[in-house]
Amino acid sequence: MPKTDYTPWYVLPQGKCQLSDFDTKPPAEGQASAKEFEEHLADMGEKLDKLQSTLHAAKTRGLLVVFQGMDTAGKDGVIRSVFTHVSPLGVRAEAFGVPTDLESRHDFLWRIHAKAPARGEMVIFNRSHYEDVLVTRVRGLIDEETCQQRYNHILHFESLLQDAGITVLKCYLHISKSEQKKRLQARLDDPRKHWKLQPSDFDDRDVWPEFTRAYEEALSATSTPESPWYVVPADSKPYRDSFVAGLIVQTLENMKLKTPKPTFDLSKVKLS
Ligand code: AMP
Ligand code: MG
């Protein structure tokens, strides 16, 4: 079961993150039965639901949870499992694909800022502004100088959100190349999953080391104590889901949210 101390998976700011230092499999103490994981996830889901209702009621803070990872790392899956217990009121999921013609004529944060949470909201990003320093870098669509500029823009953007009361929590779902092979094969074998496959999934797999390097650099350049990156072991789906649910609960608990006081004197209310 994931522990409540997530520091071993926190990416040190301005450090030299090496993804090979992080296991894709759960640590020894993370071994548990399917039933135990289910119970932990249900427990975290209940807490998440209560915390999110307070976030929604108080409207003093917001939360943006960013999910990044190689294809099949489990971005869709973790969103489905972790947020099933949460009321859709005040929660929004946004996915980012290849920019449209209009989007690509704007600065890269334009479409992202438009979908950022307001205070009172929890927003989940399935891919994000990080694609603009990852796939673009690997595919040679931007040069080194532009990439460095974008890291700075990202740091300033996330700091702007933080100053507005919005915390940004970033999860890199870390899978091994062999686990990806199994998951891609499972998609090829199941006609109901064919819609999920794109030619880029296979092209991106062929440049795995280049993606790994781009992730390592981006995570090191943009992890901060206020907007941290965590490397989530994601080869095991139940462990991944429990880990992420616990991390979000902890982030919301740290906000010390308070239910707002009534705006009028309730003792004077007389029900007819
Ligand atoms: P999926 O998340 O599987 O639906 O795939 C979305 C695709 O859009 C992935 O191949 C991403 O790499 C790609 N994508 C997302 N954002 C960008 C971006 N800013 N520039 C180029 N490609 C992107
Ligand atoms: Mg995909």
mmCIF file of C-alpha atoms and ligand atoms in Angstrom, residues 71 75 96-99 111 126-128 131-132 135-136 141 196 198 200-201 204, ligand 1:
data_model
loop_
_atom_site.group_PDB
_atom_site.id
_atom_site.type_symbol
_atom_site.label_atom_id
_atom_site.label_comp_id
_atom_site.label_asym_id
_atom_site.label_seq_id
_atom_site.Cartn_x
_atom_site.Cartn_y
_atom_site.Cartn_z
ATOM 1 C CA ASP A 71 1.243 6.033 -24.286
ATOM 2 C CA LYS A 75 -3.665 8.553 -17.841
ATOM 3 C CA PHE A 96 -4.937 17.977 -24.894
ATOM 4 C CA GLY A 97 -4.124 16.572 -28.319
ATOM 5 C CA VAL A 98 -2.200 17.912 -31.289
ATOM 6 C CA PRO A 99 -2.891 21.686 -31.338
ATOM 7 C CA ARG A 111 -5.227 26.907 -24.723
ATOM 8 C CA ASN A 126 -4.845 14.427 -19.462
ATOM 9 C CA ARG A 127 -1.656 15.694 -21.162
ATOM 10 C CA SER A 128 -0.879 19.364 -20.804
ATOM 11 C CA GLU A 131 3.662 18.246 -24.397
ATOM 12 C CA ASP A 132 5.114 21.512 -25.683
ATOM 13 C CA VAL A 135 6.840 15.579 -28.051
ATOM 14 C CA THR A 136 7.789 18.861 -29.760
ATOM 15 C CA LEU A 141 9.669 20.898 -33.758
ATOM 16 C CA LYS A 196 -7.318 4.204 -28.709
ATOM 17 C CA GLN A 198 -2.735 5.929 -33.228
ATOM 18 C CA SER A 200 2.167 7.966 -33.165
ATOM 19 C CA ASP A 201 1.928 5.398 -30.311
ATOM 20 C CA ASP A 204 6.894 7.294 -30.058
HETATM 21 P P1 AMP B 1 -3.909 10.786 -26.867
HETATM 22 O O1 AMP B 1 -3.613 11.437 -25.549
HETATM 23 O O2 AMP B 1 -3.554 9.347 -26.906
HETATM 24 O O3 AMP B 1 -5.297 11.085 -27.334
HETATM 25 O O4 AMP B 1 -2.939 11.458 -27.952
HETATM 26 C C1 AMP B 1 -2.819 12.814 -28.106
HETATM 27 C C2 AMP B 1 -1.648 13.066 -29.022
HETATM 28 O O5 AMP B 1 -1.503 14.482 -29.141
HETATM 29 C C3 AMP B 1 -0.319 12.532 -28.505
HETATM 30 O O6 AMP B 1 0.376 11.882 -29.537
HETATM 31 C C4 AMP B 1 0.405 13.789 -28.065
HETATM 32 O O7 AMP B 1 1.816 13.683 -28.151
HETATM 33 C C5 AMP B 1 -0.154 14.819 -29.031
HETATM 34 N N1 AMP B 1 -0.020 16.176 -28.500
HETATM 35 C C6 AMP B 1 -0.580 16.676 -27.394
HETATM 36 N N2 AMP B 1 -0.194 17.962 -27.190
HETATM 37 C C7 AMP B 1 0.645 18.258 -28.203
HETATM 38 C C8 AMP B 1 1.377 19.431 -28.561
HETATM 39 N N3 AMP B 1 1.327 20.538 -27.815
HETATM 40 N N4 AMP B 1 2.126 19.384 -29.683
HETATM 41 C C9 AMP B 1 2.178 18.274 -30.444
HETATM 42 N N5 AMP B 1 1.516 17.135 -30.152
HETATM 43 C C10 AMP B 1 0.760 17.121 -29.053
#
